[in-house]
Short mmCIF file of C-alpha atoms and ligand atoms in Angstrom, two decimals:
data_model
loop_
_atom_site.label_atom_id
_atom_site.label_comp_id
_atom_site.label_asym_id
_atom_site.label_seq_id
_atom_site.Cartn_x
_atom_site.Cartn_y
_atom_site.Cartn_z
CA MET A 7 -304.91 -65.29 -145.02
CA SER A 8 -304.18 -65.81 -141.29
CA ILE A 9 -307.63 -66.49 -139.89
CA THR A 10 -308.16 -68.70 -136.84
CA VAL A 11 -311.60 -70.06 -136.01
CA PHE A 12 -312.17 -71.50 -132.54
CA GLY A 13 -315.52 -73.23 -132.23
CA SER A 14 -317.88 -76.09 -132.79
CA VAL A 15 -318.00 -78.85 -135.35
CA ASN A 16 -321.09 -81.02 -135.75
CA VAL A 17 -322.50 -83.57 -138.08
CA ASP A 18 -325.83 -82.06 -139.17
CA LEU A 19 -328.71 -84.50 -139.66
CA THR A 20 -331.28 -82.58 -141.66
CA ALA A 21 -334.86 -83.57 -142.48
CA TYR A 22 -336.61 -81.45 -145.13
CA VAL A 23 -340.31 -81.38 -144.22
CA GLU A 24 -343.54 -79.68 -145.31
CA MET A 25 -344.20 -78.39 -141.79
CA LEU A 26 -341.93 -78.10 -138.76
CA PRO A 27 -342.58 -80.81 -136.12
CA ARG A 28 -345.46 -80.39 -133.69
CA PRO A 29 -345.77 -82.19 -130.34
CA GLY A 30 -347.31 -85.65 -130.63
CA VAL A 31 -347.31 -85.71 -134.45
CA THR A 32 -345.31 -88.18 -136.53
CA SER A 33 -344.69 -87.01 -140.08
CA HIS A 34 -342.66 -88.00 -143.13
CA ALA A 35 -339.76 -85.95 -144.41
CA THR A 36 -339.56 -85.22 -148.12
CA ASN A 37 -335.79 -85.52 -148.11
CA TYR A 38 -332.89 -86.12 -145.72
CA ALA A 39 -329.22 -85.16 -145.73
CA THR A 40 -326.17 -85.40 -143.50
CA GLY A 41 -323.49 -82.77 -143.76
CA LEU A 42 -320.80 -80.78 -142.03
CA GLY A 43 -322.11 -78.24 -139.54
CA GLY A 44 -321.40 -76.51 -136.29
CA LYS A 45 -321.04 -72.74 -136.29
CA GLY A 46 -317.25 -72.93 -136.09
CA ALA A 47 -316.88 -75.38 -138.96
CA ASN A 48 -319.34 -73.41 -141.09
CA GLN A 49 -317.38 -70.19 -140.49
CA ALA A 50 -314.10 -71.95 -141.31
CA VAL A 51 -315.41 -73.39 -144.60
CA ALA A 52 -316.90 -70.02 -145.63
CA ALA A 53 -313.69 -68.15 -144.83
CA GLN A 54 -311.59 -70.69 -146.70
CA ARG A 55 -313.86 -70.73 -149.78
CA LEU A 56 -313.90 -66.93 -149.92
CA SER A 57 -310.18 -66.41 -149.40
CA GLY A 58 -308.92 -69.41 -151.33
CA SER A 59 -306.30 -69.91 -148.63
CA PRO A 60 -306.19 -72.19 -145.61
CA VAL A 61 -307.72 -71.09 -142.31
CA ARG A 62 -306.84 -72.59 -138.93
CA PHE A 63 -309.81 -74.42 -137.46
CA VAL A 64 -309.55 -75.31 -133.77
CA ALA A 65 -312.23 -77.73 -132.58
CA ALA A 66 -312.95 -80.93 -130.65
CA LEU A 67 -314.39 -84.27 -131.78
CA GLY A 68 -315.13 -87.59 -130.09
CA PRO A 69 -313.49 -90.89 -131.13
CA ASP A 70 -316.73 -92.14 -132.75
CA ALA A 71 -318.28 -92.70 -136.16
CA PHE A 72 -319.66 -89.13 -136.32
CA GLY A 73 -316.15 -87.88 -135.54
CA ALA A 74 -314.77 -89.87 -138.47
CA ARG A 75 -317.56 -88.48 -140.67
CA ALA A 76 -316.83 -84.89 -139.57
CA ARG A 77 -313.13 -85.37 -140.30
CA ALA A 78 -313.87 -86.78 -143.73
CA LEU A 79 -316.17 -83.83 -144.49
CA LEU A 80 -313.60 -81.29 -143.27
CA SER A 81 -311.06 -82.93 -145.53
CA LYS A 82 -313.53 -82.82 -148.45
CA PHE A 83 -313.89 -79.07 -147.88
CA GLY A 84 -310.11 -78.73 -147.70
CA VAL A 85 -310.08 -77.62 -144.05
CA SER A 86 -307.03 -78.96 -142.19
CA ASP A 87 -307.60 -81.13 -139.11
CA GLU A 88 -304.20 -80.21 -137.68
CA ASP A 89 -305.79 -78.23 -134.81
CA ILE A 90 -308.62 -80.68 -134.10
CA ILE A 91 -308.38 -82.48 -130.78
CA ILE A 92 -310.02 -85.83 -130.01
CA LEU A 93 -311.55 -86.08 -126.54
CA PRO A 94 -311.54 -89.82 -125.77
CA ASP A 95 -314.54 -89.81 -123.41
CA GLU A 96 -316.83 -87.57 -125.44
CA GLU A 97 -319.19 -87.97 -128.35
CA THR A 98 -318.91 -85.85 -131.47
CA GLY A 99 -321.40 -82.99 -131.63
CA ILE A 100 -324.47 -83.42 -133.78
CA ALA A 101 -327.34 -81.16 -134.78
CA LEU A 102 -330.87 -82.38 -135.50
CA ILE A 103 -332.33 -79.98 -138.05
CA HIS A 104 -335.74 -79.58 -139.67
CA VAL A 105 -336.21 -77.26 -142.63
CA ASP A 106 -339.78 -76.64 -143.84
CA ALA A 107 -341.23 -75.68 -147.23
CA ALA A 108 -341.04 -71.98 -146.29
CA SER A 109 -337.30 -72.43 -145.51
CA GLN A 110 -337.85 -71.93 -141.78
CA ASN A 111 -335.88 -74.23 -139.50
CA THR A 112 -335.51 -75.67 -136.03
CA ILE A 113 -332.10 -76.82 -134.79
CA THR A 114 -331.36 -78.96 -131.74
CA VAL A 115 -327.66 -79.16 -130.97
CA VAL A 116 -326.15 -82.00 -128.92
CA GLY A 117 -322.84 -80.35 -128.13
CA GLY A 118 -320.81 -83.39 -127.01
CA ALA A 119 -317.06 -82.82 -127.41
CA ASN A 120 -317.64 -79.16 -128.34
CA MET A 121 -318.89 -78.50 -124.81
CA ALA A 122 -316.09 -80.47 -123.14
CA TRP A 123 -313.19 -78.11 -123.80
CA PRO A 124 -311.11 -77.58 -120.65
CA GLU A 125 -311.21 -74.09 -119.09
CA GLN A 126 -307.79 -73.19 -120.45
CA GLY A 127 -309.10 -73.54 -124.02
CA PRO A 128 -306.79 -74.32 -126.95
CA ASP A 129 -303.04 -73.85 -127.17
CA PRO A 130 -302.54 -70.03 -127.37
CA ALA A 131 -300.12 -70.66 -130.26
CA VAL A 132 -303.11 -71.20 -132.58
CA PHE A 133 -303.52 -67.40 -132.65
CA HIS A 134 -299.90 -66.55 -133.41
CA GLY A 135 -299.85 -64.58 -136.64
CA ALA A 136 -303.65 -64.57 -136.95
CA LYS A 137 -305.10 -61.27 -138.21
CA ILE A 138 -308.65 -62.26 -137.32
CA GLY A 139 -310.07 -64.72 -134.77
CA LEU A 140 -313.63 -66.00 -135.09
CA PHE A 141 -315.65 -67.15 -132.07
CA GLN A 142 -319.23 -68.27 -131.31
CA LEU A 143 -321.06 -69.71 -128.27
CA GLU A 144 -321.13 -73.45 -129.02
CA VAL A 145 -318.11 -74.13 -126.79
CA PRO A 146 -317.90 -73.44 -123.02
CA ILE A 147 -317.68 -69.76 -122.09
CA GLN A 148 -314.58 -70.32 -119.94
CA ALA A 149 -312.70 -71.94 -122.83
CA SER A 150 -313.77 -69.09 -125.13
CA THR A 151 -312.64 -66.51 -122.57
CA SER A 152 -309.19 -68.11 -122.36
CA ALA A 153 -308.97 -68.36 -126.14
CA MET A 154 -310.06 -64.74 -126.65
CA ARG A 155 -307.49 -63.55 -124.11
CA ALA A 156 -304.83 -65.50 -126.02
CA ALA A 157 -306.05 -63.93 -129.28
CA ARG A 158 -305.90 -60.42 -127.79
CA ALA A 159 -302.39 -61.10 -126.51
CA ALA A 160 -301.40 -62.13 -130.03
CA GLY A 161 -302.81 -58.89 -131.49
CA THR A 162 -305.60 -60.76 -133.30
CA ARG A 163 -308.78 -58.82 -134.14
CA ILE A 164 -311.73 -60.68 -132.63
CA ILE A 165 -315.18 -61.27 -134.15
CA LEU A 166 -317.71 -62.81 -131.76
CA ASP A 167 -321.02 -64.17 -133.01
CA PRO A 168 -323.01 -64.57 -129.76
CA ALA A 169 -324.90 -67.53 -131.21
CA PRO A 170 -326.89 -69.52 -130.37
CA ALA A 171 -328.98 -67.05 -128.34
CA PRO A 172 -327.76 -67.24 -124.76
CA GLU A 173 -329.98 -68.15 -121.79
CA ARG A 174 -330.92 -65.07 -119.80
CA SER A 175 -329.01 -66.56 -116.82
CA SER A 176 -325.70 -66.57 -118.70
CA THR A 177 -325.81 -63.06 -120.15
CA GLN A 178 -323.42 -61.75 -117.48
CA ASP A 179 -320.76 -64.28 -118.59
CA ILE A 180 -321.41 -63.44 -122.23
CA ASN A 181 -320.93 -59.75 -121.47
CA SER A 182 -317.39 -60.53 -120.33
CA LEU A 183 -316.77 -62.18 -123.73
CA ILE A 184 -318.32 -59.23 -125.51
CA ARG A 185 -315.85 -56.91 -123.79
CA LEU A 186 -312.98 -58.99 -125.19
CA ALA A 187 -314.29 -58.80 -128.76
CA ASP A 188 -313.67 -56.11 -131.38
CA ILE A 189 -316.83 -56.82 -133.37
CA VAL A 190 -319.99 -58.51 -132.08
CA THR A 191 -322.45 -59.86 -134.68
CA PRO A 192 -325.76 -60.99 -133.11
CA ASN A 193 -329.00 -61.60 -134.98
CA GLU A 194 -332.32 -60.29 -133.67
CA SER A 195 -333.04 -63.13 -131.25
CA GLU A 196 -329.49 -63.09 -129.85
CA ALA A 197 -329.57 -59.30 -129.42
CA GLU A 198 -332.96 -59.59 -127.72
CA ALA A 199 -331.65 -62.27 -125.37
CA LEU A 200 -328.63 -60.15 -124.48
CA THR A 201 -330.40 -56.80 -124.05
CA GLY A 202 -334.04 -57.63 -123.26
CA ILE A 203 -335.08 -55.24 -126.06
CA PRO A 204 -337.66 -56.71 -128.47
CA ILE A 205 -336.42 -56.02 -132.00
CA SER A 206 -339.05 -55.21 -134.60
CA ASP A 207 -337.31 -52.69 -136.87
CA CYS A 208 -334.08 -50.76 -137.46
CA ASP A 209 -334.77 -48.31 -134.64
CA SER A 210 -335.21 -51.01 -132.01
CA ALA A 211 -332.18 -52.84 -133.45
CA LEU A 212 -330.06 -49.70 -133.08
CA GLN A 213 -331.36 -49.28 -129.53
CA ALA A 214 -330.24 -52.86 -128.73
CA ALA A 215 -326.88 -52.18 -130.39
CA GLN A 216 -326.46 -49.10 -128.16
CA VAL A 217 -327.16 -51.24 -125.08
CA LEU A 218 -324.55 -53.77 -126.21
CA ARG A 219 -322.07 -50.94 -126.69
CA ALA A 220 -322.88 -49.64 -123.22
CA SER A 221 -322.09 -53.10 -121.83
CA GLY A 222 -318.64 -53.03 -123.41
CA ALA A 223 -318.98 -54.00 -127.08
CA ARG A 224 -316.75 -51.93 -129.37
CA THR A 225 -318.44 -52.45 -132.75
CA VAL A 226 -321.86 -54.09 -133.09
CA ALA A 227 -323.27 -55.42 -136.38
CA LEU A 228 -326.84 -56.58 -135.80
CA LYS A 229 -328.13 -58.92 -138.51
CA LEU A 230 -331.81 -58.48 -139.35
CA GLY A 231 -332.15 -61.34 -141.88
CA ALA A 232 -334.29 -60.26 -144.83
CA GLU A 233 -334.39 -56.70 -143.43
CA GLY A 234 -330.64 -56.12 -143.81
CA LEU A 235 -328.25 -55.11 -141.05
CA VAL A 236 -327.60 -52.16 -138.72
CA TYR A 237 -324.27 -51.39 -137.14
CA ILE A 238 -322.60 -49.03 -134.73
CA ASP A 239 -318.85 -48.75 -135.15
CA HIS A 240 -316.22 -48.20 -132.47
CA TYR A 241 -316.55 -44.41 -132.83
CA GLY A 242 -320.30 -44.67 -132.19
CA SER A 243 -321.31 -43.95 -135.82
CA GLU A 244 -324.43 -45.76 -136.97
CA GLY A 245 -325.07 -47.32 -140.37
CA TYR A 246 -327.43 -49.57 -142.32
CA ILE A 247 -326.69 -52.22 -144.96
CA PRO A 248 -329.76 -53.01 -147.11
CA PRO A 249 -330.62 -56.68 -147.75
CA PHE A 250 -329.77 -58.51 -150.96
CA ASN A 251 -332.58 -59.87 -153.07
CA VAL A 252 -332.25 -63.68 -153.16
CA VAL A 253 -334.60 -66.67 -153.21
CA ALA A 254 -333.92 -68.44 -149.92
CA VAL A 255 -334.35 -72.21 -149.76
CA ASP A 256 -332.48 -72.91 -146.50
CA THR A 257 -331.21 -70.23 -144.12
CA VAL A 258 -329.21 -72.64 -141.92
CA ALA A 259 -325.63 -71.34 -141.48
CA ALA A 260 -326.24 -68.07 -143.36
CA GLY A 261 -325.08 -66.21 -140.23
CA ASP A 262 -321.96 -68.38 -140.02
CA CYS A 263 -321.17 -67.64 -143.65
CA PHE A 264 -321.66 -63.92 -142.92
CA ASN A 265 -319.04 -64.11 -140.14
CA GLY A 266 -316.53 -66.10 -142.22
CA ALA A 267 -316.91 -63.55 -145.01
CA LEU A 268 -316.59 -60.61 -142.63
CA ALA A 269 -313.29 -62.02 -141.38
CA ILE A 270 -311.97 -62.28 -144.93
CA ALA A 271 -313.10 -58.79 -145.92
CA LEU A 272 -311.48 -57.25 -142.84
CA ALA A 273 -308.30 -59.28 -143.29
CA GLU A 274 -308.15 -57.92 -146.85
CA GLY A 275 -308.16 -54.41 -145.38
CA ARG A 276 -311.71 -53.34 -146.30
CA LEU A 277 -313.34 -50.69 -144.15
CA LEU A 278 -316.22 -51.78 -141.94
CA PRO A 279 -319.21 -50.71 -144.11
CA GLU A 280 -317.75 -52.35 -147.22
CA ALA A 281 -316.78 -55.46 -145.25
CA LEU A 282 -320.31 -55.73 -143.81
CA ARG A 283 -321.82 -55.43 -147.29
CA PHE A 284 -319.48 -58.17 -148.60
CA ALA A 285 -320.43 -60.38 -145.64
CA SER A 286 -324.17 -59.71 -146.08
CA ALA A 287 -323.95 -60.70 -149.73
CA ALA A 288 -322.15 -63.94 -148.78
CA GLY A 289 -324.80 -64.74 -146.16
CA ALA A 290 -327.58 -64.03 -148.67
CA LEU A 291 -326.01 -66.36 -151.26
CA ALA A 292 -325.70 -69.10 -148.64
CA THR A 293 -329.49 -69.12 -148.24
CA GLU A 294 -329.91 -70.08 -151.88
CA LYS A 295 -328.35 -73.51 -151.28
CA PRO A 296 -329.37 -76.26 -148.86
CA GLY A 297 -327.02 -77.41 -146.11
CA ALA A 298 -324.73 -75.69 -143.61
CA ALA A 299 -321.00 -75.62 -144.43
CA SER A 300 -321.74 -76.74 -147.99
CA SER A 301 -323.92 -73.67 -148.66
CA ALA A 302 -321.06 -71.14 -148.48
CA PRO A 303 -320.30 -69.49 -151.82
CA TYR A 304 -316.90 -69.52 -153.50
CA ARG A 305 -315.15 -66.21 -154.08
CA HIS A 306 -315.82 -66.08 -157.82
CA GLN A 307 -319.54 -66.63 -157.18
CA LEU A 308 -319.67 -63.83 -154.62
CA ASP A 309 -317.67 -61.45 -156.81
CA LEU A 310 -319.97 -62.17 -159.76
CA PHE A 311 -323.07 -61.62 -157.60
CA LEU A 312 -321.76 -58.30 -156.25
CA ASN A 313 -320.78 -57.14 -159.75
CA GLU A 314 -324.29 -57.88 -161.02
CA VAL A 315 -325.91 -56.10 -158.07
CA ASN A 316 -323.62 -53.09 -158.55
CA GLN A 317 -324.43 -52.94 -162.28
CA TYR A 318 -328.17 -52.96 -161.61
CA SER A 319 -327.90 -50.24 -158.99
CA SER A 320 -325.63 -47.92 -160.99
O1 RIB B 30 -325.63 -72.08 -137.55
C1 RIB B 30 -326.02 -73.32 -138.07
C2 RIB B 30 -325.38 -74.43 -137.28
O2 RIB B 30 -325.92 -74.44 -135.98
C3 RIB B 30 -325.65 -75.81 -137.83
O3 RIB B 30 -324.68 -76.21 -138.76
C4 RIB B 30 -325.69 -76.68 -136.58
O4 RIB B 30 -324.70 -77.63 -136.52
C5 RIB B 30 -325.64 -75.70 -135.41
O5 RIB B 30 -324.40 -75.64 -134.86
#
């Protein structure tokens, strides 16, 4: 399917709790799980499950026990470790996650090897022949810039999820990444961080998308969670994708699944509105299962879901 993902890989340590942690309070979790995470790895697994063909996943691990665990999990998901580098002096990235009874979450990422990529980024050859390149912000901006330039040089269409929400101080640097991307896919908090516009509805989301376009983004798809999605394409046309009705138990990695699915839909030649609807459905399905990478749907599940939704609405 010729997709290359450059980004983070973590081992996610998730505690399922009644209430999210509060300062000074010790509480018991109802359940605990470790799994594969990191926005890059989650995108790679989603893209591979939805296409049924291998994707190239370019990431960094440390030479430690979490690194071995991440490799084993990647292998379980069928993602090749051919483009994974081991940084001898770094620790593998981890994420400490809490998910509460209302399926809200907090995530603390310890980037480790993910944040130790050299400025030149990965070998540019990882983008040769790639139709779509997927990027996020859990690796250093300089390494992403180099990688995105290599992708552009290879004629690869670039999707950038500017997640996690950048610090206000780094928005200038992020803007330079945004200018290298073909499609930028923030959620509300990321769009707010990048534009300073508080997002409360579709109108304010479209306003933020306009600001992102004015700062150099070509196409913006702004994810509004349970409210759906607004987009402005590279001609400046605006659109809205309504949300899908699902029962969310864990929203961790739903955005990553959305991006993996968007890459597949575009690589298959779908037009933007249809590709965004496909991706939104994939993200919605991911919220119905706990976990990060493991929550991505398989293609037959997504096709069945979309068929059912289409039948109901026709
Ligand atoms: O987007 C969810 C991901 O964010 C988690 O898997 C965690 O590892 C962090 O990177």
